[in-house]
Amino acid sequence: MEKLIINGGKRLEGIVEINGAKNAAVAILPAAVLINGKCTIENLPNISDIKLCCQILESIGAKIRYISPSSIEIDSTNINKTDISPEITRKFRASYYFIGSLLSRFHRAQVGSPGGCNLGTRPIDQHIKAFEALGAKVDCEGGLITADGRHMQGGHIYLDIVSVGATINAILAATLCEGVTEIENVAKEPHVVDVANFLNMMGANIRGAGTDLIKITGVKELKGGPSYAIVPDQIEAGTYMIAAAVTKGDITIKNCITKHLDPITAKLREMGVTVEENDDGDAIRVYCKTRTKKASVKTMPYPGFPTDMQPQFGVLLSLSEGTSYITEGIWDSRFQYTAELNKMGANINAEGKRAVFEGVDYLTGSQVYATDLRAGAALILAGLVAKGTTEVLGIEHVDRGYEHIEKKFQALGADIRRVSE
Ligand code: EPU
């Protein structure tokens, strides 16, 4: 078991480079199953969820050539299995994308139920609704999702809930379906657009990703195409933006798409943080000299304020002047980190989907436990600003989504190190 030890109170300064987006990459690797040939994927984050995706690809017969730490070639020509065991699927959420891609190409999938962060109930009814709207028969029993897609064809899908996962799974399933599929009430996150861009580059015909309506004209086969670079990680960039604001530092974040950061930028500016975007829209400088002001945050699907930045913002609000509020609009249970922050001296009262933050003057180092990925990021931020030493346990959650997090913070001047217990 590993943990992070942080001696807080250092002002963070310097440049940090952002990696490819976890939530795009974990969908694009399963999307490679659709290709009857090879593809090369670049700007892959070096995180544990990507290793799991690669293990699954190899277990079903794909060949992977590791070109560099951030780039791989996948040859899906000889995939010969459509079964994926629950032992691996329950280790992360995005394993459910293999259902959509196997169904599309092989008309059959038997995939274990997905795992992932515990953020409350995480049903997959909308994924199943989408597969069924395309004519698939889906059965969920004994921890296995079995889908028969022999009679699949294009169709009309209306999602009851705006869901990133269901939108991407519907795209994957429809890409090789005969006829036209329309998907309404879809998620518009940058990673949804990235999956569609990847598939189009490989020969698919997907229009409208990033809008409310996605139209897919099924193609017979994807043959592969030029190498594809994953979009930069909006949430990783946002996490370093908060690091600058909370430590009263000055950080320039490179290899990001500033447009994707708009909801975070707007909220930080409202709180008195200076955010400067470069003209090319691919770097952002964040600095802050005074105590931040109170704010109200409500998480919503993109382009609303991202739920995956909620815990990190919670740290900033804990230390801001006055009373702040967060309303969680996506997940039932995303305030577990607040109990850990309270151990460090924060004054947060969380009930259901709403939390009230009474700003305190400082946090004090403590031993805290990361219950999920973004909770872990938030506790690291809290440790960086706290007086004294913080030990963050449960960092395997953080390693699922942040590449070399302690090394990046060390380069910005933090006193943080990883130790094995
Ligand atoms: N929902 C349903 N039925 C479904 C699917 C979703 O009721 O069939 C509900 C969920 O319970 C939730 C809401 O719809 O209340 C939105 O869920 P969504 O499907 O959009 O979430 P997801 O696809 O499971 C992805 C990210 C999450 C991120 C959410 C929301 C991946 C692998 N995960 O999850 O990322 O919070 O979208 O933006 O893409 C993270 O990176 O820390 C993380 C949790």
PDB file of N, CA, C and O and ligand atoms in Angstrom, residues 22-24 26 49 93-94 96-97 117 119-128 161-168 187 189 191 235 300-302 306-308 329-332 334 353 372-374 400, ligand 1:
ATOM      1  N   LYS A  22      -8.315  11.274 -19.349  1.00  0.00           N
ATOM      2  CA  LYS A  22      -8.669   9.915 -18.906  1.00  0.00           C
ATOM      3  C   LYS A  22     -10.016   9.484 -19.497  1.00  0.00           C
ATOM      4  O   LYS A  22     -10.131   8.410 -20.075  1.00  0.00           O
ATOM      5  N   ASN A  23     -11.032  10.330 -19.354  1.00  0.00           N
ATOM      6  CA  ASN A  23     -12.367   9.874 -19.726  1.00  0.00           C
ATOM      7  C   ASN A  23     -12.577   9.786 -21.239  1.00  0.00           C
ATOM      8  O   ASN A  23     -13.536   9.171 -21.688  1.00  0.00           O
ATOM      9  N   ALA A  24     -11.672  10.397 -22.018  1.00  0.00           N
ATOM     10  CA  ALA A  24     -11.682  10.163 -23.471  1.00  0.00           C
ATOM     11  C   ALA A  24     -10.922   8.883 -23.778  1.00  0.00           C
ATOM     12  O   ALA A  24     -11.394   8.020 -24.515  1.00  0.00           O
ATOM     13  N   VAL A  26     -10.269   6.237 -21.972  1.00  0.00           N
ATOM     14  CA  VAL A  26     -10.893   4.967 -21.562  1.00  0.00           C
ATOM     15  C   VAL A  26     -12.073   4.596 -22.457  1.00  0.00           C
ATOM     16  O   VAL A  26     -12.599   3.482 -22.367  1.00  0.00           O
ATOM     17  N   ASP A  49      -6.165   3.084 -15.181  1.00  0.00           N
ATOM     18  CA  ASP A  49      -7.346   2.708 -15.976  1.00  0.00           C
ATOM     19  C   ASP A  49      -6.958   2.367 -17.422  1.00  0.00           C
ATOM     20  O   ASP A  49      -7.597   1.529 -18.062  1.00  0.00           O
ATOM     21  N   ARG A  93     -14.823   1.795 -14.221  1.00  0.00           N
ATOM     22  CA  ARG A  93     -16.141   2.084 -14.762  1.00  0.00           C
ATOM     23  C   ARG A  93     -16.226   1.853 -16.275  1.00  0.00           C
ATOM     24  O   ARG A  93     -17.180   1.301 -16.798  1.00  0.00           O
ATOM     25  N   ALA A  94     -15.183   2.319 -16.965  1.00  0.00           N
ATOM     26  CA  ALA A  94     -15.278   2.409 -18.428  1.00  0.00           C
ATOM     27  C   ALA A  94     -15.243   1.050 -19.111  1.00  0.00           C
ATOM     28  O   ALA A  94     -15.390   0.970 -20.326  1.00  0.00           O
ATOM     29  N   TYR A  96     -17.487  -0.814 -19.312  1.00  0.00           N
ATOM     30  CA  TYR A  96     -18.775  -1.019 -20.008  1.00  0.00           C
ATOM     31  C   TYR A  96     -18.740  -0.583 -21.472  1.00  0.00           C
ATOM     32  O   TYR A  96     -19.625  -0.938 -22.243  1.00  0.00           O
ATOM     33  N   TYR A  97     -17.718   0.160 -21.892  1.00  0.00           N
ATOM     34  CA  TYR A  97     -17.660   0.547 -23.313  1.00  0.00           C
ATOM     35  C   TYR A  97     -17.368  -0.648 -24.220  1.00  0.00           C
ATOM     36  O   TYR A  97     -17.620  -0.592 -25.424  1.00  0.00           O
ATOM     37  N   CYS A 117     -15.545   4.519  -9.232  1.00  0.00           N
ATOM     38  CA  CYS A 117     -15.671   5.258  -7.980  1.00  0.00           C
ATOM     39  C   CYS A 117     -17.048   5.079  -7.367  1.00  0.00           C
ATOM     40  O   CYS A 117     -18.049   5.011  -8.092  1.00  0.00           O
ATOM     41  N   LEU A 119     -19.859   6.734  -6.051  1.00  0.00           N
ATOM     42  CA  LEU A 119     -20.435   8.089  -5.997  1.00  0.00           C
ATOM     43  C   LEU A 119     -21.940   8.017  -5.769  1.00  0.00           C
ATOM     44  O   LEU A 119     -22.677   8.933  -6.096  1.00  0.00           O
ATOM     45  N   GLY A 120     -22.406   6.867  -5.233  1.00  0.00           N
ATOM     46  CA  GLY A 120     -23.849   6.636  -5.088  1.00  0.00           C
ATOM     47  C   GLY A 120     -24.259   5.614  -6.125  1.00  0.00           C
ATOM     48  O   GLY A 120     -23.413   4.935  -6.713  1.00  0.00           O
ATOM     49  N   THR A 121     -25.570   5.487  -6.371  1.00  0.00           N
ATOM     50  CA  THR A 121     -26.023   4.477  -7.334  1.00  0.00           C
ATOM     51  C   THR A 121     -25.558   4.854  -8.738  1.00  0.00           C
ATOM     52  O   THR A 121     -25.605   6.013  -9.124  1.00  0.00           O
ATOM     53  N   ARG A 122     -25.101   3.848  -9.482  1.00  0.00           N
ATOM     54  CA  ARG A 122     -24.627   4.112 -10.842  1.00  0.00           C
ATOM     55  C   ARG A 122     -25.277   3.106 -11.803  1.00  0.00           C
ATOM     56  O   ARG A 122     -24.627   2.182 -12.289  1.00  0.00           O
ATOM     57  N   PRO A 123     -26.573   3.297 -12.081  1.00  0.00           N
ATOM     58  CA  PRO A 123     -27.256   2.343 -12.956  1.00  0.00           C
ATOM     59  C   PRO A 123     -26.746   2.447 -14.403  1.00  0.00           C
ATOM     60  O   PRO A 123     -26.131   3.449 -14.766  1.00  0.00           O
ATOM     61  N   ILE A 124     -27.025   1.397 -15.201  1.00  0.00           N
ATOM     62  CA  ILE A 124     -26.660   1.480 -16.626  1.00  0.00           C
ATOM     63  C   ILE A 124     -27.901   1.248 -17.502  1.00  0.00           C
ATOM     64  O   ILE A 124     -27.808   0.787 -18.626  1.00  0.00           O
ATOM     65  N   ASP A 125     -29.069   1.594 -16.921  1.00  0.00           N
ATOM     66  CA  ASP A 125     -30.318   1.392 -17.667  1.00  0.00           C
ATOM     67  C   ASP A 125     -30.347   2.146 -19.001  1.00  0.00           C
ATOM     68  O   ASP A 125     -30.906   1.663 -19.981  1.00  0.00           O
ATOM     69  N   GLN A 126     -29.722   3.326 -19.047  1.00  0.00           N
ATOM     70  CA  GLN A 126     -29.762   4.110 -20.299  1.00  0.00           C
ATOM     71  C   GLN A 126     -28.869   3.486 -21.378  1.00  0.00           C
ATOM     72  O   GLN A 126     -29.169   3.593 -22.574  1.00  0.00           O
ATOM     73  N   HIS A 127     -27.805   2.823 -20.951  1.00  0.00           N
ATOM     74  CA  HIS A 127     -26.957   2.103 -21.917  1.00  0.00           C
ATOM     75  C   HIS A 127     -27.792   0.980 -22.544  1.00  0.00           C
ATOM     76  O   HIS A 127     -27.808   0.790 -23.754  1.00  0.00           O
ATOM     77  N   ILE A 128     -28.487   0.252 -21.652  1.00  0.00           N
ATOM     78  CA  ILE A 128     -29.267  -0.903 -22.119  1.00  0.00           C
ATOM     79  C   ILE A 128     -30.413  -0.431 -23.009  1.00  0.00           C
ATOM     80  O   ILE A 128     -30.679  -1.012 -24.060  1.00  0.00           O
ATOM     81  N   ILE A 161     -31.854  10.507 -19.390  1.00  0.00           N
ATOM     82  CA  ILE A 161     -30.922  11.270 -18.550  1.00  0.00           C
ATOM     83  C   ILE A 161     -29.714  11.595 -19.409  1.00  0.00           C
ATOM     84  O   ILE A 161     -29.293  10.762 -20.216  1.00  0.00           O
ATOM     85  N   VAL A 162     -29.166  12.790 -19.238  1.00  0.00           N
ATOM     86  CA  VAL A 162     -27.950  13.117 -19.984  1.00  0.00           C
ATOM     87  C   VAL A 162     -26.807  12.314 -19.371  1.00  0.00           C
ATOM     88  O   VAL A 162     -26.391  12.582 -18.247  1.00  0.00           O
ATOM     89  N   SER A 163     -26.340  11.324 -20.091  1.00  0.00           N
ATOM     90  CA  SER A 163     -25.317  10.417 -19.560  1.00  0.00           C
ATOM     91  C   SER A 163     -24.145  10.326 -20.535  1.00  0.00           C
ATOM     92  O   SER A 163     -24.321  10.016 -21.710  1.00  0.00           O
ATOM     93  N   VAL A 164     -22.952  10.600 -19.987  1.00  0.00           N
ATOM     94  CA  VAL A 164     -21.732  10.493 -20.792  1.00  0.00           C
ATOM     95  C   VAL A 164     -21.575   9.050 -21.286  1.00  0.00           C
ATOM     96  O   VAL A 164     -21.403   8.787 -22.483  1.00  0.00           O
ATOM     97  N   GLY A 165     -21.650   8.111 -20.333  1.00  0.00           N
ATOM     98  CA  GLY A 165     -21.407   6.708 -20.673  1.00  0.00           C
ATOM     99  C   GLY A 165     -22.422   6.177 -21.666  1.00  0.00           C
ATOM    100  O   GLY A 165     -22.055   5.503 -22.641  1.00  0.00           O
ATOM    101  N   ALA A 166     -23.719   6.469 -21.452  1.00  0.00           N
ATOM    102  CA  ALA A 166     -24.746   5.941 -22.354  1.00  0.00           C
ATOM    103  C   ALA A 166     -24.602   6.568 -23.741  1.00  0.00           C
ATOM    104  O   ALA A 166     -24.807   5.899 -24.759  1.00  0.00           O
ATOM    105  N   THR A 167     -24.243   7.858 -23.790  1.00  0.00           N
ATOM    106  CA  THR A 167     -24.068   8.509 -25.100  1.00  0.00           C
ATOM    107  C   THR A 167     -22.943   7.826 -25.866  1.00  0.00           C
ATOM    108  O   THR A 167     -23.093   7.474 -27.045  1.00  0.00           O
ATOM    109  N   ILE A 168     -21.814   7.615 -25.188  1.00  0.00           N
ATOM    110  CA  ILE A 168     -20.669   7.010 -25.888  1.00  0.00           C
ATOM    111  C   ILE A 168     -20.983   5.562 -26.267  1.00  0.00           C
ATOM    112  O   ILE A 168     -20.699   5.116 -27.387  1.00  0.00           O
ATOM    113  N   ALA A 187     -25.028  13.619 -23.990  1.00  0.00           N
ATOM    114  CA  ALA A 187     -23.993  14.374 -23.280  1.00  0.00           C
ATOM    115  C   ALA A 187     -23.107  15.075 -24.312  1.00  0.00           C
ATOM    116  O   ALA A 187     -22.900  14.559 -25.416  1.00  0.00           O
ATOM    117  N   GLU A 189     -19.949  16.509 -23.464  1.00  0.00           N
ATOM    118  CA  GLU A 189     -18.597  16.676 -22.893  1.00  0.00           C
ATOM    119  C   GLU A 189     -17.525  16.561 -23.985  1.00  0.00           C
ATOM    120  O   GLU A 189     -17.717  15.831 -24.965  1.00  0.00           O
ATOM    121  N   HIS A 191     -15.003  14.801 -24.076  1.00  0.00           N
ATOM    122  CA  HIS A 191     -14.588  13.413 -24.365  1.00  0.00           C
ATOM    123  C   HIS A 191     -15.581  12.703 -25.270  1.00  0.00           C
ATOM    124  O   HIS A 191     -15.201  11.796 -26.001  1.00  0.00           O
ATOM    125  N   ILE A 235     -10.108  18.014 -16.610  1.00  0.00           N
ATOM    126  CA  ILE A 235     -10.187  17.921 -15.149  1.00  0.00           C
ATOM    127  C   ILE A 235      -8.788  17.978 -14.530  1.00  0.00           C
ATOM    128  O   ILE A 235      -8.587  18.590 -13.477  1.00  0.00           O
ATOM    129  N   MET A 300     -23.279  20.418 -13.212  1.00  0.00           N
ATOM    130  CA  MET A 300     -24.239  20.109 -14.278  1.00  0.00           C
ATOM    131  C   MET A 300     -23.501  19.446 -15.436  1.00  0.00           C
ATOM    132  O   MET A 300     -22.287  19.554 -15.528  1.00  0.00           O
ATOM    133  N   PRO A 301     -24.239  18.802 -16.366  1.00  0.00           N
ATOM    134  CA  PRO A 301     -23.554  18.285 -17.554  1.00  0.00           C
ATOM    135  C   PRO A 301     -22.896  19.423 -18.333  1.00  0.00           C
ATOM    136  O   PRO A 301     -23.322  20.578 -18.234  1.00  0.00           O
ATOM    137  N   TYR A 302     -21.869  19.120 -19.105  1.00  0.00           N
ATOM    138  CA  TYR A 302     -21.150  20.109 -19.912  1.00  0.00           C
ATOM    139  C   TYR A 302     -22.124  20.846 -20.840  1.00  0.00           C
ATOM    140  O   TYR A 302     -22.999  20.201 -21.393  1.00  0.00           O
ATOM    141  N   PRO A 306     -18.324  21.180 -14.077  1.00  0.00           N
ATOM    142  CA  PRO A 306     -18.149  19.716 -14.036  1.00  0.00           C
ATOM    143  C   PRO A 306     -18.151  19.126 -12.629  1.00  0.00           C
ATOM    144  O   PRO A 306     -17.437  19.615 -11.748  1.00  0.00           O
ATOM    145  N   THR A 307     -18.920  18.078 -12.456  1.00  0.00           N
ATOM    146  CA  THR A 307     -18.937  17.375 -11.162  1.00  0.00           C
ATOM    147  C   THR A 307     -17.548  16.856 -10.790  1.00  0.00           C
ATOM    148  O   THR A 307     -17.210  16.788  -9.607  1.00  0.00           O
ATOM    149  N   ASP A 308     -16.735  16.542 -11.796  1.00  0.00           N
ATOM    150  CA  ASP A 308     -15.406  15.984 -11.487  1.00  0.00           C
ATOM    151  C   ASP A 308     -14.442  17.045 -10.939  1.00  0.00           C
ATOM    152  O   ASP A 308     -13.309  16.716 -10.571  1.00  0.00           O
ATOM    153  N   GLY A 329     -25.247  18.218  -8.798  1.00  0.00           N
ATOM    154  CA  GLY A 329     -26.370  17.957  -9.707  1.00  0.00           C
ATOM    155  C   GLY A 329     -26.279  16.629 -10.437  1.00  0.00           C
ATOM    156  O   GLY A 329     -27.183  16.287 -11.211  1.00  0.00           O
ATOM    157  N   ILE A 330     -25.186  15.885 -10.242  1.00  0.00           N
ATOM    158  CA  ILE A 330     -25.037  14.646 -11.028  1.00  0.00           C
ATOM    159  C   ILE A 330     -25.098  13.405 -10.135  1.00  0.00           C
ATOM    160  O   ILE A 330     -25.860  12.482 -10.401  1.00  0.00           O
ATOM    161  N   TRP A 331     -24.278  13.379  -9.077  1.00  0.00           N
ATOM    162  CA  TRP A 331     -24.137  12.154  -8.285  1.00  0.00           C
ATOM    163  C   TRP A 331     -24.833  12.279  -6.929  1.00  0.00           C
ATOM    164  O   TRP A 331     -24.875  13.364  -6.340  1.00  0.00           O
ATOM    165  N   ASP A 332     -25.323  11.133  -6.410  1.00  0.00           N
ATOM    166  CA  ASP A 332     -26.033  11.121  -5.124  1.00  0.00           C
ATOM    167  C   ASP A 332     -25.074  11.291  -3.951  1.00  0.00           C
ATOM    168  O   ASP A 332     -25.453  11.777  -2.894  1.00  0.00           O
ATOM    169  N   ARG A 334     -21.394  12.517  -3.492  1.00  0.00           N
ATOM    170  CA  ARG A 334     -20.062  12.990  -3.840  1.00  0.00           C
ATOM    171  C   ARG A 334     -19.508  13.962  -2.808  1.00  0.00           C
ATOM    172  O   ARG A 334     -18.653  14.804  -3.109  1.00  0.00           O
ATOM    173  N   LYS A 353     -27.450  16.256  -1.373  1.00  0.00           N
ATOM    174  CA  LYS A 353     -26.711  16.761  -2.535  1.00  0.00           C
ATOM    175  C   LYS A 353     -26.282  18.220  -2.366  1.00  0.00           C
ATOM    176  O   LYS A 353     -25.966  18.898  -3.354  1.00  0.00           O
ATOM    177  N   ASP A 372     -12.411   8.204  -3.309  1.00  0.00           N
ATOM    178  CA  ASP A 372     -12.532   8.052  -4.764  1.00  0.00           C
ATOM    179  C   ASP A 372     -11.507   8.968  -5.430  1.00  0.00           C
ATOM    180  O   ASP A 372     -10.777   9.703  -4.752  1.00  0.00           O
ATOM    181  N   LEU A 373     -11.494   8.921  -6.766  1.00  0.00           N
ATOM    182  CA  LEU A 373     -10.457   9.623  -7.525  1.00  0.00           C
ATOM    183  C   LEU A 373     -10.394  11.137  -7.255  1.00  0.00           C
ATOM    184  O   LEU A 373      -9.348  11.675  -6.884  1.00  0.00           O
ATOM    185  N   ARG A 374     -11.514  11.827  -7.444  1.00  0.00           N
ATOM    186  CA  ARG A 374     -11.457  13.300  -7.293  1.00  0.00           C
ATOM    187  C   ARG A 374     -11.404  13.702  -5.814  1.00  0.00           C
ATOM    188  O   ARG A 374     -10.866  14.759  -5.488  1.00  0.00           O
ATOM    189  N   ARG A 400      -5.641   6.127 -10.697  1.00  0.00           N
ATOM    190  CA  ARG A 400      -6.532   5.750 -11.798  1.00  0.00           C
ATOM    191  C   ARG A 400      -6.701   6.905 -12.780  1.00  0.00           C
ATOM    192  O   ARG A 400      -7.092   6.675 -13.933  1.00  0.00           O
TER     193      ARG A 400
HETATM  194  N1  EPU B   1     -27.311   7.472 -15.057  1.00  0.00           N
HETATM  195  C1  EPU B   1     -28.451   6.707 -15.004  1.00  0.00           C
HETATM  196  N2  EPU B   1     -28.549   5.657 -15.872  1.00  0.00           N
HETATM  197  C2  EPU B   1     -27.565   5.344 -16.759  1.00  0.00           C
HETATM  198  C3  EPU B   1     -26.397   6.137 -16.794  1.00  0.00           C
HETATM  199  C4  EPU B   1     -26.289   7.204 -15.914  1.00  0.00           C
HETATM  200  O1  EPU B   1     -29.359   6.953 -14.218  1.00  0.00           O
HETATM  201  O2  EPU B   1     -27.731   4.381 -17.507  1.00  0.00           O
HETATM  202  C5  EPU B   1     -27.185   8.633 -14.144  1.00  0.00           C
HETATM  203  C6  EPU B   1     -26.039   8.486 -13.149  1.00  0.00           C
HETATM  204  O3  EPU B   1     -26.423   7.759 -12.018  1.00  0.00           O
HETATM  205  C7  EPU B   1     -25.685   9.934 -12.872  1.00  0.00           C
HETATM  206  C8  EPU B   1     -25.973  10.636 -14.213  1.00  0.00           C
HETATM  207  O4  EPU B   1     -26.848   9.760 -14.924  1.00  0.00           O
HETATM  208  O5  EPU B   1     -26.560  10.428 -11.904  1.00  0.00           O
HETATM  209  C9  EPU B   1     -24.769  10.926 -15.082  1.00  0.00           C
HETATM  210  O6  EPU B   1     -23.985   9.759 -15.241  1.00  0.00           O
HETATM  211  P1  EPU B   1     -23.042   9.516 -16.492  1.00  0.00           P
HETATM  212  O7  EPU B   1     -23.534   8.312 -17.204  1.00  0.00           O
HETATM  213  O8  EPU B   1     -22.902  10.780 -17.267  1.00  0.00           O
HETATM  214  O9  EPU B   1     -21.683   9.154 -15.795  1.00  0.00           O
HETATM  215  P2  EPU B   1     -20.615   8.078 -16.246  1.00  0.00           P
HETATM  216  O10 EPU B   1     -20.605   7.973 -17.720  1.00  0.00           O
HETATM  217  O11 EPU B   1     -20.791   6.837 -15.448  1.00  0.00           O
HETATM  218  C10 EPU B   1     -18.676   9.779 -16.563  1.00  0.00           C
HETATM  219  C11 EPU B   1     -17.297   9.928 -16.002  1.00  0.00           C
HETATM  220  C12 EPU B   1     -17.386  10.405 -14.562  1.00  0.00           C
HETATM  221  C13 EPU B   1     -18.156  11.719 -14.505  1.00  0.00           C
HETATM  222  C14 EPU B   1     -19.539  11.547 -15.181  1.00  0.00           C
HETATM  223  C15 EPU B   1     -20.316  12.841 -15.290  1.00  0.00           C
HETATM  224  C16 EPU B   1     -16.130   8.239 -17.226  1.00  0.00           C
HETATM  225  C17 EPU B   1     -15.415   6.945 -17.222  1.00  0.00           C
HETATM  226  N3  EPU B   1     -16.617   8.652 -16.075  1.00  0.00           N
HETATM  227  O12 EPU B   1     -19.307   8.780 -15.756  1.00  0.00           O
HETATM  228  O13 EPU B   1     -16.052  10.646 -14.166  1.00  0.00           O
HETATM  229  O14 EPU B   1     -18.354  12.107 -13.182  1.00  0.00           O
HETATM  230  O15 EPU B   1     -19.367  11.014 -16.509  1.00  0.00           O
HETATM  231  O16 EPU B   1     -19.607  13.785 -15.998  1.00  0.00           O
HETATM  232  O17 EPU B   1     -16.198   8.899 -18.257  1.00  0.00           O
HETATM  233  C18 EPU B   1     -14.250  10.914 -12.711  1.00  0.00           C
HETATM  234  O18 EPU B   1     -13.535  11.054 -13.712  1.00  0.00           O
HETATM  235  O19 EPU B   1     -13.860  11.137 -11.538  1.00  0.00           O
HETATM  236  C19 EPU B   1     -15.624  10.440 -12.895  1.00  0.00           C
HETATM  237  C20 EPU B   1     -16.365   9.928 -11.927  1.00  0.00           C
END
